[in-house]
Coordinates of C-alpha atoms in Angstrom, one line a residue:
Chain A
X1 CA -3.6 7.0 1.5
X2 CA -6.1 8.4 -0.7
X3 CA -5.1 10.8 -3.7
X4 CA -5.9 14.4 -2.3
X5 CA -6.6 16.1 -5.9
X6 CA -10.5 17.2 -6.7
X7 CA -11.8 14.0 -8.0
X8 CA -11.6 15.0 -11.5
X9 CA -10.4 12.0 -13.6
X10 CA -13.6 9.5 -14.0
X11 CA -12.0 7.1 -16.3
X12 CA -10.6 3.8 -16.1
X13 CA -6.8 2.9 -15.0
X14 CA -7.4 -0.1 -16.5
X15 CA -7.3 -0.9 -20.4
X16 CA -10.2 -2.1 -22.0
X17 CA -8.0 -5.3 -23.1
X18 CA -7.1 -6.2 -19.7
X19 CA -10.8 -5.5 -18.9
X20 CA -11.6 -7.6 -21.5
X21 CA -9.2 -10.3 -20.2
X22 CA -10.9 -9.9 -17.0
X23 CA -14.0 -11.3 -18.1
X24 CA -12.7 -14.2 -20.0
X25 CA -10.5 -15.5 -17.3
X26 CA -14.4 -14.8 -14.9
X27 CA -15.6 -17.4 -17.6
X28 CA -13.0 -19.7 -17.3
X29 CA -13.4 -19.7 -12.9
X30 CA -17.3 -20.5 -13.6
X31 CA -16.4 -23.3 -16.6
X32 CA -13.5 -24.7 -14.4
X33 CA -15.3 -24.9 -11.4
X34 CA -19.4 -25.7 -13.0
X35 CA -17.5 -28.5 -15.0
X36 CA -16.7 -30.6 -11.7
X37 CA -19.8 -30.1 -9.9
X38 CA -19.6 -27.5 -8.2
X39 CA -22.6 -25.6 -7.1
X40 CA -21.9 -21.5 -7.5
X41 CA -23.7 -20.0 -4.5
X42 CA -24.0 -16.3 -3.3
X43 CA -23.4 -15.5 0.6
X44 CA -24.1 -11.9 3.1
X45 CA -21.3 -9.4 1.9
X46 CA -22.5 -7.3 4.9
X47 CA -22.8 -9.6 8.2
X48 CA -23.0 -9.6 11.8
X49 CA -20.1 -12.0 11.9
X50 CA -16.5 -11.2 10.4
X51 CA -13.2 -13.8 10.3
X52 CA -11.4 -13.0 13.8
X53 CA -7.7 -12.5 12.3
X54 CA -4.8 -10.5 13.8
X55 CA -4.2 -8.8 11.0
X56 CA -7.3 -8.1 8.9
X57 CA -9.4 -5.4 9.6
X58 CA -12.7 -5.3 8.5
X59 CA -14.5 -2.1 7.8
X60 CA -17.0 -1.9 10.6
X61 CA -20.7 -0.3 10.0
X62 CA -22.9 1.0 12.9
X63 CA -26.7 0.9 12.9
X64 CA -27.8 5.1 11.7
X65 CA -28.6 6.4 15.2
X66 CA -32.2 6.8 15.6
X67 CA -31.8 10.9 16.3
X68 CA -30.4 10.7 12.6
X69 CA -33.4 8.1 11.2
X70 CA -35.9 11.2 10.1
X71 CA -34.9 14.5 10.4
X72 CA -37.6 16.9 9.0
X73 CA -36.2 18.8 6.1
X74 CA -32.6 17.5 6.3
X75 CA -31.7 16.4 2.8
X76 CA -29.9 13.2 2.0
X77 CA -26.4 15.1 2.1
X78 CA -26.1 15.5 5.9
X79 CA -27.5 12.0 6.5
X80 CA -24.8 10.4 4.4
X81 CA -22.1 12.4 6.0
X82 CA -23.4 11.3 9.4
X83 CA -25.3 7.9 8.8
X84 CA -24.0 4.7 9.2
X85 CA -22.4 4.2 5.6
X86 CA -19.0 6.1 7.1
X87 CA -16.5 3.3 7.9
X88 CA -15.6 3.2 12.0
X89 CA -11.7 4.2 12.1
X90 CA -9.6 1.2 13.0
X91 CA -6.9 2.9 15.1
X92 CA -4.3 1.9 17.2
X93 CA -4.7 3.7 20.5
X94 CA -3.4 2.2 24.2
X95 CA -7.4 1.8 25.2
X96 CA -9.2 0.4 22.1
X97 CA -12.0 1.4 20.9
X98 CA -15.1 -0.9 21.9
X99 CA -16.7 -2.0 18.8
X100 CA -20.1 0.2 18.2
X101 CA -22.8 -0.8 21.3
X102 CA -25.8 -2.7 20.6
X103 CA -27.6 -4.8 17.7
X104 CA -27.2 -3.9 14.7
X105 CA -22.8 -3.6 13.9
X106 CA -22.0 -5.2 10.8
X107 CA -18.9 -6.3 9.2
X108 CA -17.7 -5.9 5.2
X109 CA -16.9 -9.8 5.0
X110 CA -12.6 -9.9 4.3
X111 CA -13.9 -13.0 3.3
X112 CA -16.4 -15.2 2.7
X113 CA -15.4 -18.0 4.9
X114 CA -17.6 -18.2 7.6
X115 CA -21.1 -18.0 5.4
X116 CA -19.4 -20.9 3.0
X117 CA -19.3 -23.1 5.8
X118 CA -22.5 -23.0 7.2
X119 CA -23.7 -23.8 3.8
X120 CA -21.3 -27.1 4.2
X121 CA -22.8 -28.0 7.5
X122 CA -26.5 -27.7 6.4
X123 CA -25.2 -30.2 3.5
X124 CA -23.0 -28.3 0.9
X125 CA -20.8 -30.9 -0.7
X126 CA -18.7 -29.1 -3.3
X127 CA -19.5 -24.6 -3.6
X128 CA -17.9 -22.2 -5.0
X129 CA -18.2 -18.2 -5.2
X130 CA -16.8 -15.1 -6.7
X131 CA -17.2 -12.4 -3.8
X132 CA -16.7 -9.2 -3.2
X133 CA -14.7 -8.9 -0.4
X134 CA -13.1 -5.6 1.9
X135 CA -10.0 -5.2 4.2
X136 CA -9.3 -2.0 5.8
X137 CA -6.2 -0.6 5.0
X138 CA -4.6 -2.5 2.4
X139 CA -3.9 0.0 -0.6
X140 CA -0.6 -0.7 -3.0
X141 CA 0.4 -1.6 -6.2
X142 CA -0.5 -5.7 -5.0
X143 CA -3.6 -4.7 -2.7
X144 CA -7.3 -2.9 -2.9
X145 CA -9.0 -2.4 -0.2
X146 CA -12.3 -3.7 -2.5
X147 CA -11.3 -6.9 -4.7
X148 CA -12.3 -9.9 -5.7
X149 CA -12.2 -13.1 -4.3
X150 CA -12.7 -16.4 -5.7
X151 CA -13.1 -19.0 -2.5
X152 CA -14.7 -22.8 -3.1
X153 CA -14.7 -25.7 -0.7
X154 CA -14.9 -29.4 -1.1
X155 CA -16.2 -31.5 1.7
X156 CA -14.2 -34.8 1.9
X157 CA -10.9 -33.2 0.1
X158 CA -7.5 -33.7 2.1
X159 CA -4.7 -31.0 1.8
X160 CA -3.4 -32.7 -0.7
X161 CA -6.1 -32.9 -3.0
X162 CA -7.1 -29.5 -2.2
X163 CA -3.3 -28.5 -3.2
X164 CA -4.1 -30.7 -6.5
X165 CA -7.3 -28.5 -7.5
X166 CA -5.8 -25.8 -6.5
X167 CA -2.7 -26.6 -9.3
X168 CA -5.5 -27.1 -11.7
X169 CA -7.5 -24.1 -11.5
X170 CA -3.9 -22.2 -12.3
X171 CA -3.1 -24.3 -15.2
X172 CA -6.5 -23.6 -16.7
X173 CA -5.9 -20.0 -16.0
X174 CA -2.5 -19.3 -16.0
X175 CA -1.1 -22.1 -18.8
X176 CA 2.0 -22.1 -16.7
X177 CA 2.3 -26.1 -15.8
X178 CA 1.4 -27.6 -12.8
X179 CA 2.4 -26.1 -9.3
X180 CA 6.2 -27.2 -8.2
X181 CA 5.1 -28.3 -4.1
X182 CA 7.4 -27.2 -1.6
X183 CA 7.4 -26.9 2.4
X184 CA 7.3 -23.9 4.3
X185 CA 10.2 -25.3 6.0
X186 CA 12.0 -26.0 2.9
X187 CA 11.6 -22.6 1.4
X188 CA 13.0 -21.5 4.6
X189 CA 15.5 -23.3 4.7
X190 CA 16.4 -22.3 0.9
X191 CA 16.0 -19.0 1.1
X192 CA 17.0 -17.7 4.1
X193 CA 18.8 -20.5 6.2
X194 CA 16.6 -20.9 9.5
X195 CA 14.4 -23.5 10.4
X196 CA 10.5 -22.1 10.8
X197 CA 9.4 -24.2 12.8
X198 CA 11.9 -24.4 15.6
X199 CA 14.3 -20.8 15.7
X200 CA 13.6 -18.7 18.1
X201 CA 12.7 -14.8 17.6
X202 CA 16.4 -14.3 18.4
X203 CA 17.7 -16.6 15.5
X204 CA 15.2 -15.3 13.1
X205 CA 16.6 -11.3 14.4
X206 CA 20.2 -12.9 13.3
X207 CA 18.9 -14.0 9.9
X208 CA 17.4 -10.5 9.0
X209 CA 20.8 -8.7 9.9
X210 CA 22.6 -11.5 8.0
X211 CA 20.6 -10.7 4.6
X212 CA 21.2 -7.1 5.4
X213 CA 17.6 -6.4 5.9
X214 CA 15.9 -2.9 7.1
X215 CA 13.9 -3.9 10.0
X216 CA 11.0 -2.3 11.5
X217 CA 11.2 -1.6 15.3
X218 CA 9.5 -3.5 18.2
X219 CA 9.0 -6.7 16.6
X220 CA 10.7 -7.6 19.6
X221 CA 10.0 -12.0 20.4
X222 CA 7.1 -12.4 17.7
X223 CA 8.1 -15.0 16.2
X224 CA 5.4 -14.6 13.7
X225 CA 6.1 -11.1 12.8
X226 CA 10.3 -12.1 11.6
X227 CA 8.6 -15.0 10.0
X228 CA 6.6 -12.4 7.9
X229 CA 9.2 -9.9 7.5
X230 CA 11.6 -12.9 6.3
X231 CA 8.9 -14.3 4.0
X232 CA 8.2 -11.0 2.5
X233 CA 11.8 -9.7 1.9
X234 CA 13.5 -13.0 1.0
X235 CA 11.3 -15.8 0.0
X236 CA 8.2 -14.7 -1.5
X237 CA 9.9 -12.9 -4.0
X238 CA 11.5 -16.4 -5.3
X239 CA 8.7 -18.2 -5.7
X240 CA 7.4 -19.0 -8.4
X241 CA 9.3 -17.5 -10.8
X242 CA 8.9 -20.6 -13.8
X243 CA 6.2 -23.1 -12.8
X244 CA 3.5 -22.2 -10.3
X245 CA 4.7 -23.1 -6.5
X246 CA 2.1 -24.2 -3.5
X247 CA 3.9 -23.6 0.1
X248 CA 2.5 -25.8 2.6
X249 CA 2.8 -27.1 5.6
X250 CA 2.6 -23.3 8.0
X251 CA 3.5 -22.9 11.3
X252 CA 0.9 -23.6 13.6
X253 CA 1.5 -20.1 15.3
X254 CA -0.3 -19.3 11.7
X255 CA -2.4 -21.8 11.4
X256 CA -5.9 -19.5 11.0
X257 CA -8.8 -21.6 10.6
X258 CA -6.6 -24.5 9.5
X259 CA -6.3 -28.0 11.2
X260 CA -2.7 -28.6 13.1
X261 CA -1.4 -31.8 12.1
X262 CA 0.1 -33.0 15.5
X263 CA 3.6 -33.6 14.6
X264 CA 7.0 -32.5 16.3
X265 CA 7.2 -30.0 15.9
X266 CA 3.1 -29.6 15.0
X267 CA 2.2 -28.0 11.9
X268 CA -0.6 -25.8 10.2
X269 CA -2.9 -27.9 6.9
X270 CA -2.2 -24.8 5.4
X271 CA -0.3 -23.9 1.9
X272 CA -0.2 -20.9 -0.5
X273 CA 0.0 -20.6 -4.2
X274 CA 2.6 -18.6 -5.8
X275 CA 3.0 -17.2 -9.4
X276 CA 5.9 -14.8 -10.2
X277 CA 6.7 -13.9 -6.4
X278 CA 2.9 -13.2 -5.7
X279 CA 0.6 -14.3 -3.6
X280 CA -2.2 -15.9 -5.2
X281 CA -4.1 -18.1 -3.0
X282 CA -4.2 -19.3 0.7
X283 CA -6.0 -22.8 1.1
X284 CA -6.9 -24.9 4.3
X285 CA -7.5 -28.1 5.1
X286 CA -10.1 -26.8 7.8
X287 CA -10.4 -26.6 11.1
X288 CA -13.8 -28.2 12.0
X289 CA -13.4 -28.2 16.4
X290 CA -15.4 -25.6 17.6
X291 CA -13.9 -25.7 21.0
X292 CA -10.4 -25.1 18.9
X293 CA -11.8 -22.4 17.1
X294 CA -13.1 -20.5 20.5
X295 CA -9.7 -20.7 21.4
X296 CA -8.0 -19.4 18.8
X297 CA -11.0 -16.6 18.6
X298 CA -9.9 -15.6 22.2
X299 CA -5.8 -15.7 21.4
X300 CA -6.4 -13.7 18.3
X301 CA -8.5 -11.1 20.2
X302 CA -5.8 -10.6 23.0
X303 CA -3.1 -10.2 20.3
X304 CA -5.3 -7.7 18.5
X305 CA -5.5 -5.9 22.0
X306 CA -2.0 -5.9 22.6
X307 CA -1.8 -4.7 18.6
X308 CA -3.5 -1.9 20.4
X309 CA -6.5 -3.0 17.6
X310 CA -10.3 -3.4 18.4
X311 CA -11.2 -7.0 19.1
X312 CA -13.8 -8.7 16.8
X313 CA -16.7 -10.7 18.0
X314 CA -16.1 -14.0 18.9
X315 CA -19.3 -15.2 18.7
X316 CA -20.5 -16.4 15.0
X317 CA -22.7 -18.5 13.6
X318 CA -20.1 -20.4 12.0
X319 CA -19.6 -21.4 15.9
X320 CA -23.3 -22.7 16.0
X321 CA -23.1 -24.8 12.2
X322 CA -19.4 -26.4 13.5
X323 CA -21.4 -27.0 17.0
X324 CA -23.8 -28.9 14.7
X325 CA -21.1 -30.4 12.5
X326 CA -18.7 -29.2 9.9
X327 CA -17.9 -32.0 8.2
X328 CA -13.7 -32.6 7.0
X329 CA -12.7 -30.4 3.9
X330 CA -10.3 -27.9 2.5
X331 CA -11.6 -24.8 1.4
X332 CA -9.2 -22.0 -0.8
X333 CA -8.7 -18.6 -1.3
X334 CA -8.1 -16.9 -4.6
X335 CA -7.5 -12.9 -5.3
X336 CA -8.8 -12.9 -8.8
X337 CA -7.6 -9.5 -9.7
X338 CA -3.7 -10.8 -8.8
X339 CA -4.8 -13.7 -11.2
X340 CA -6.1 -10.7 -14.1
X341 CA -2.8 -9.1 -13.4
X342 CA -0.3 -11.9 -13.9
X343 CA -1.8 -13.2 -16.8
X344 CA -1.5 -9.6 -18.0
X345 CA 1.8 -9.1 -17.5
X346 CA 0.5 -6.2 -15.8
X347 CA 2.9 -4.7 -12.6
X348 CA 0.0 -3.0 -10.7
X349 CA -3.9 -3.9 -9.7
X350 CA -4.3 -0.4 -11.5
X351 CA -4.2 -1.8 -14.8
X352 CA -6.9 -4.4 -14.0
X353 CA -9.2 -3.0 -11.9
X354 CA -11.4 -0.6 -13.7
X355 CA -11.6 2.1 -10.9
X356 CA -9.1 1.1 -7.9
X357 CA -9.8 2.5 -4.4
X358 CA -7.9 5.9 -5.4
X359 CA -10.3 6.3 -8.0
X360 CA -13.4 4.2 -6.8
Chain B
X1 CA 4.1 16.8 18.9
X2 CA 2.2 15.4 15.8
X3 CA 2.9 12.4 13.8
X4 CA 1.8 10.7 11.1
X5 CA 0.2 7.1 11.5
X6 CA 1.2 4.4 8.3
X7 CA -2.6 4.5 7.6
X8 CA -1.7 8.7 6.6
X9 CA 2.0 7.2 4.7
X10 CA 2.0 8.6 1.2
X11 CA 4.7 9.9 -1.2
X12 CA 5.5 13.4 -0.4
X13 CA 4.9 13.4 3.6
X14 CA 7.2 15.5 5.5
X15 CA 8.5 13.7 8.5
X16 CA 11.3 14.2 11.6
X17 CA 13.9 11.6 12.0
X18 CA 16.8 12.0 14.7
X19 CA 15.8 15.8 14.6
X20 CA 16.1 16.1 10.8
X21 CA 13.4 16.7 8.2
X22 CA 13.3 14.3 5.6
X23 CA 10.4 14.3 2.7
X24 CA 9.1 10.5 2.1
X25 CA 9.6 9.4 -1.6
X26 CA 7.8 6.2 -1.5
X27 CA 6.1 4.5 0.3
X28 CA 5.4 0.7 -0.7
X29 CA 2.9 -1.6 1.0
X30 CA 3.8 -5.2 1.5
X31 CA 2.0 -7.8 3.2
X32 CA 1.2 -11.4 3.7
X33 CA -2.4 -12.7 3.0
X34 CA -2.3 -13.4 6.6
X35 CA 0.4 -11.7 8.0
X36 CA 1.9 -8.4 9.4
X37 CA 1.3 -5.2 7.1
X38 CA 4.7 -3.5 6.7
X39 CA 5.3 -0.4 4.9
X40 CA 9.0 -0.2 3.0
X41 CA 9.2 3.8 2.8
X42 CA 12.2 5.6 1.1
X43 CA 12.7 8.9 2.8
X44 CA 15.3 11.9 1.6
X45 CA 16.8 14.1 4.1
X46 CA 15.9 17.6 3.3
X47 CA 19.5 19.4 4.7
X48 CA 21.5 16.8 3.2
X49 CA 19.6 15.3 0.5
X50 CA 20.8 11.9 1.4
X51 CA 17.9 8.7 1.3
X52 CA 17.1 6.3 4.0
X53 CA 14.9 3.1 4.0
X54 CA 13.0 2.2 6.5
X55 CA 10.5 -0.3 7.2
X56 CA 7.2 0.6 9.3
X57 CA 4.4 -1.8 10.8
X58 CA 1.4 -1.3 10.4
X59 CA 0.2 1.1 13.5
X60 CA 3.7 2.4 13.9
X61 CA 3.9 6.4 13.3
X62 CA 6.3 8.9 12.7
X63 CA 6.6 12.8 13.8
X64 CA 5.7 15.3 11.3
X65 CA 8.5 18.0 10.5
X66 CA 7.8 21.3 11.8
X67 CA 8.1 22.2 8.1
X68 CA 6.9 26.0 6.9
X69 CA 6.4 27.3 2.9
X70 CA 6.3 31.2 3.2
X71 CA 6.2 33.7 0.2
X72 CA 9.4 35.9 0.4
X73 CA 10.9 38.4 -2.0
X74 CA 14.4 38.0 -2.7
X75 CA 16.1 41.7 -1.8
X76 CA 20.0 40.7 -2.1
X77 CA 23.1 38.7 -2.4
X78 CA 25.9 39.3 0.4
X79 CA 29.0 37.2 -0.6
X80 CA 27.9 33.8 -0.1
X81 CA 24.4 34.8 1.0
X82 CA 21.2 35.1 0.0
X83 CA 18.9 37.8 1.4
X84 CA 15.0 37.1 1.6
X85 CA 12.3 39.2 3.3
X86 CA 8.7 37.4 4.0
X87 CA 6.0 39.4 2.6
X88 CA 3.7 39.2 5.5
X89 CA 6.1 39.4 8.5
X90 CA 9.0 41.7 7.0
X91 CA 11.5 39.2 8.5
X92 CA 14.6 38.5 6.6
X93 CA 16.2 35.1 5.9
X94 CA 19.4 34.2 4.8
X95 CA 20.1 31.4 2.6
X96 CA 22.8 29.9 1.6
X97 CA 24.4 29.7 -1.6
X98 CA 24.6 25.5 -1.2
X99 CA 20.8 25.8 0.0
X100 CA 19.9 28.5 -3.2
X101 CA 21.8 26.0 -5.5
X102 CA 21.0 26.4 -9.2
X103 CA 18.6 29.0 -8.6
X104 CA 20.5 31.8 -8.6
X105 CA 20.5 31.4 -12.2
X106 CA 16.7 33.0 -11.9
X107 CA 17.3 35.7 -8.9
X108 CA 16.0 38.9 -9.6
X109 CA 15.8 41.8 -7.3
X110 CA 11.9 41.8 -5.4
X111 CA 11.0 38.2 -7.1
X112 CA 8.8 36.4 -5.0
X113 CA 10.4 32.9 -4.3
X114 CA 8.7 30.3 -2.2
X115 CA 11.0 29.3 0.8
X116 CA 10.7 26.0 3.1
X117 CA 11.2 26.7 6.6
X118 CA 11.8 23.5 9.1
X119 CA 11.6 24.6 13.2
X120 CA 11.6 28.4 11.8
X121 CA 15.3 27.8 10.1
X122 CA 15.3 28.5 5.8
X123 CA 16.2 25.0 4.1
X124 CA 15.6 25.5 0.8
X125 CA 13.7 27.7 -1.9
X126 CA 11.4 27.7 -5.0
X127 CA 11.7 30.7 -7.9
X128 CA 8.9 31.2 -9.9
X129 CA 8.0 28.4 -12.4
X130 CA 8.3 30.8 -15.3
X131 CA 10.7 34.1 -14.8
X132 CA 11.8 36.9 -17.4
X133 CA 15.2 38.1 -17.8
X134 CA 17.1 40.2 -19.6
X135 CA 19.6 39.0 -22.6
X136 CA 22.9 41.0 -21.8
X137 CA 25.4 39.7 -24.2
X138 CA 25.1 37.2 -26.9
X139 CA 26.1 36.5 -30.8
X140 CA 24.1 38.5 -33.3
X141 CA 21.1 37.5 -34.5
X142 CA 20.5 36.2 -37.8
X143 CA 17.6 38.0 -39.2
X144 CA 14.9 36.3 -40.5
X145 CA 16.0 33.0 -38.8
X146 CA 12.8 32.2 -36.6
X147 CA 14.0 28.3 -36.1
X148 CA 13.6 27.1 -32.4
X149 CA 15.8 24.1 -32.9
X150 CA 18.6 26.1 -33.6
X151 CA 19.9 27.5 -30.0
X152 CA 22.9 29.5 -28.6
X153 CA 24.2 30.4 -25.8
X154 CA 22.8 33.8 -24.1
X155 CA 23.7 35.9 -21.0
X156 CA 21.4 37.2 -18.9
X157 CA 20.9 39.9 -16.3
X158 CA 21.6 37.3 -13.2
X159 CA 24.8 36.7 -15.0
X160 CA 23.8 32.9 -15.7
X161 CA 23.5 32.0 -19.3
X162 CA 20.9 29.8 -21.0
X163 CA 20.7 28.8 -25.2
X164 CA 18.2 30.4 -27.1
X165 CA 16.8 30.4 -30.4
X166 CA 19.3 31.8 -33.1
X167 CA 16.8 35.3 -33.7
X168 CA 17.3 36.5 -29.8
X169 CA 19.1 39.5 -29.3
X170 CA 21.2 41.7 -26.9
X171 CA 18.2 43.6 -24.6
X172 CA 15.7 41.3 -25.5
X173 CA 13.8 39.9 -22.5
X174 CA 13.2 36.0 -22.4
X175 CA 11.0 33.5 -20.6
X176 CA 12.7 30.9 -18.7
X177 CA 11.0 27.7 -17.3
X178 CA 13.0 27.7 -13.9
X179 CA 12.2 23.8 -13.5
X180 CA 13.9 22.8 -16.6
X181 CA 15.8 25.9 -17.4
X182 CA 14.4 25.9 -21.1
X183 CA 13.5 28.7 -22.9
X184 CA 10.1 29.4 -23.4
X185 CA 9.6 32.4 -25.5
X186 CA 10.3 36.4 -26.3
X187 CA 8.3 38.7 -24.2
X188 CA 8.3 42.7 -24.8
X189 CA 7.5 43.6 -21.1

């Protein structure tokens, strides 16, 4: 998806305002956040370990093979072209590609999850960080493929006071109120008239032709994949449209590296923050069962097989640190460039990220 | 056959739908934080010129058009026909009047015109972004009035007629902008 023209244009496709704005709202993350005690750390952009998700892909680097380490009088050029800075292609084939042999693979973090809570099981009580973070493939006017994440965690916190610090931190950026609280089940049940937690693939099929909506082929009985098709076409766009709204209470099926509550039917410590249709945040009251998590590692990894998409490793470190103990708290998400934009008014990333992946 | 992966979606692709070629004039990206990619692409069918939605996954592909651009001169009009030859090959093509549409108005004998091709068939074709033609009929001029804003109407050799500035007259040879139709300027050759 990248522009094809000679890379000509080096300047900005943001405005020096929004640029400007940028900063300040930086500021006001680090005051907001500083001002309750929590500790800003710094963790590995580039790791051996990445978050095992079905649907993020994390750009993949391979060790420069030693034949390529020191070629006499080969300049710079061809080793860059051929050395381990090219990103592995994800693609979708019916045999997928093994992941690049030996020591040495490392991961872009999508995220930076799994270092965060290591730090909270060697004795982090409250951290915070604004990362860096990569996904593979994402490009659009509401993604980048490079942006900025905002992630903290608070040992002790339940969802609901996660969901409560979570309201905050938008009201001291955004000035819109606090967040209206609503269940994913009732802005189901709103919006497009199914219940989540309990239609089957077939009923969620019916709702999609009902709201007369173009559907993509072969999503066949994932239930997950209606649920997002749903979500994206009929309720994300109504939420929060005048205060702030914080969707909780997922599926399980989507539960990530969130605790299930063991209800009937169970569901996912999981909610969302919305600001004028968008996606702003995705927070967790986290899952700290190792044996859960090696689970869920091994379901993801089949579904990304079948996805026809290369698995990722199941073993972590963050495996060995919740082996040793991760102690109870909810952690959250924020895509600070979706927060510059908002508060801009702006339509596109474009306008406040200096040079998006186009131009990057 | 090759197709095009949603990782390779971007405005302007040319794709093959139910045997048809259709040109892809968006292409948005949507997705959950944690969810399935989907790409909402609006896609124009080049015969027709109708537009279709459609909703990719991520991974999913579609076949690329067995779409052509050759550089042909235009040698004739037959009726309700268009006659082309490719430079390169000396084969002749025949478009049709619906598929030449407004472009007539620039059709000069030997002008090089681009032509789209899908599975070896003509579609459609592209004059020259600027041509010059010849003023055949049009009011007198009024000396000395070099105004632009002022315009009227002038007929030209292809028999079409486009408004000029006030100062043009009969013989006089005029650039045309084929992409808005808007004069441009008096040339002497």
């Amino acid at each position: 998806m990248r522009d094809e023209k000679p890379p000509s244009n080096f300047r900005p496709t943001a405005s020096w305002e929004n640029l400007a704005l940028r900063a300040e709202l930086l500021r006001k993350v680090r005051a907001f956040f500083d001002g309750r005690g929590f500790l800003e750390v710094e963790t590995p952009i580039l790791s051996a370990d990445t978050v095992v998700d079905r649907h993020l892909d994390p750009f993949v680097l391979s060790p420069l093979p030693a034949n390529l380490r020191s070629v006499p009088g080969e300049g710079p050029g061809v080793r860059a072209e051929q050395g381990s800075c090219t990103p592995q292609p994800l693609t979708a084939s019916p045999h997928p590609n093994p992941l690049p042999k030996g020591e040495g693979t490392l991961f872009l973090q999508t995220s930076p999850e799994f270092a965060m809570k290591r730090l909270l099981a060697a004795g982090g009580s409250a951290i915070y960080q604004v990362a860096k973070v990569f996904r593979q493939g994402e490009f659009g006017p509401l993604h980048n493929p490079e942006f900025t994440m905002v992630e903290w965690y608070r040992v002790g916190d339940s969802m609901a006071e996660g969901i409560q610090l979570t309201s905050d931190l938008c009201e001291a950026l955004l000035s819109r109120g606090p967040a209206d609280r609503v269940s994913y089940r009732q802005v189901f049940e709103r919006h497009v008239g199914v219940d989540p937690l309990t239609a089957e693939a077939a009923e969620l099929q019916a709702a999609a032709a009902r709201w007369n909506l173009e559907v993509p082929e072969g999503l066949g009985d994932d239930r997950d994949g209606w649920l997002d098709l749903l979500l994206v076409e009929r309720v994300q766009p109504r939420l929060g449209l005048g205060r702030p709204t914080i969707v909780y209470d997922y599926p399980a099926s989507q539960a990530a590296l969130s605790r299930v509550r063991p209800e009937n039917p169970p569901v996912a410590e999981r909610f969302e923050l919305y600001v004028d249709g968008i996606e702003l945040a995705n927070g967790y009251h986290e899952l700290v069962d190792a044996a859960e998590l090696r689970r869920r590692n091994r379901e993801v990894n089949a579904r990304r097989r079948a996805d026809g998409k290369i698995a990722l490793p199941e073993h972590s470190r963050l495996l060995a640190a919740m082996d040793f103990g991760l102690p109870p708290c909810t952690g959250v998400a924020l895509g600070f460039d979706r927060v510059v934009m908002v508060a801009a008014g702006a339509k596109s990333l474009a306008e406040v990220i200096a040079f998006p992946f186009d131009r990057a | 056959m090759a197709s095009y992966n949603t990782s390779e979606f971007k405005k302007g692709l040319k794709v093959q739908l139910d045997g048809d070629p259709y040109i892809m004039i968006e292409c948005n990206f949507v997705k959950p934080g944690k969810g399935q990619a989907l790409y909402k692409c609006k896609l124009r069918n080049l015969l027709r010129g109708t537009v279709l939605d459609r909703t990719y996954k991520s991974g999913d592909s579609i076949e690329a058009a067995e779409i052509e651009e050759i550089q042909a001169q235009f040698l004739y009009r037959q009726a309700d026909h268009f006659v082309f030859m490719d430079n390169e090959s000396y084969e002749q093509y025949e478009l049709t009047a619906e598929q030449v549409d407004d472009a007539w108005k620039y059709l000069k004998e030997s002008m090089l015109c681009s032509i789209i091709l899908h599975n070896g068939q003509p579609i459609s074709m592209t004059p020259p972004n600027h041509v010059v033609l010849k003023v055949e009929y049009c009011e007198p001029g009024a000396k000395g009035n070099t105004a632009t804003n002022v315009t009227k109407p002038c007929k030209v050799d292809t028999g079409a007629e486009f408004p000029c500035p006030a100062f043009i007259n009969m013989g006089d040879l005029i650039k045309i902008d084929t992409r808005t139709g808007a004069y441009i300027e008096r040339v002497k050759e």
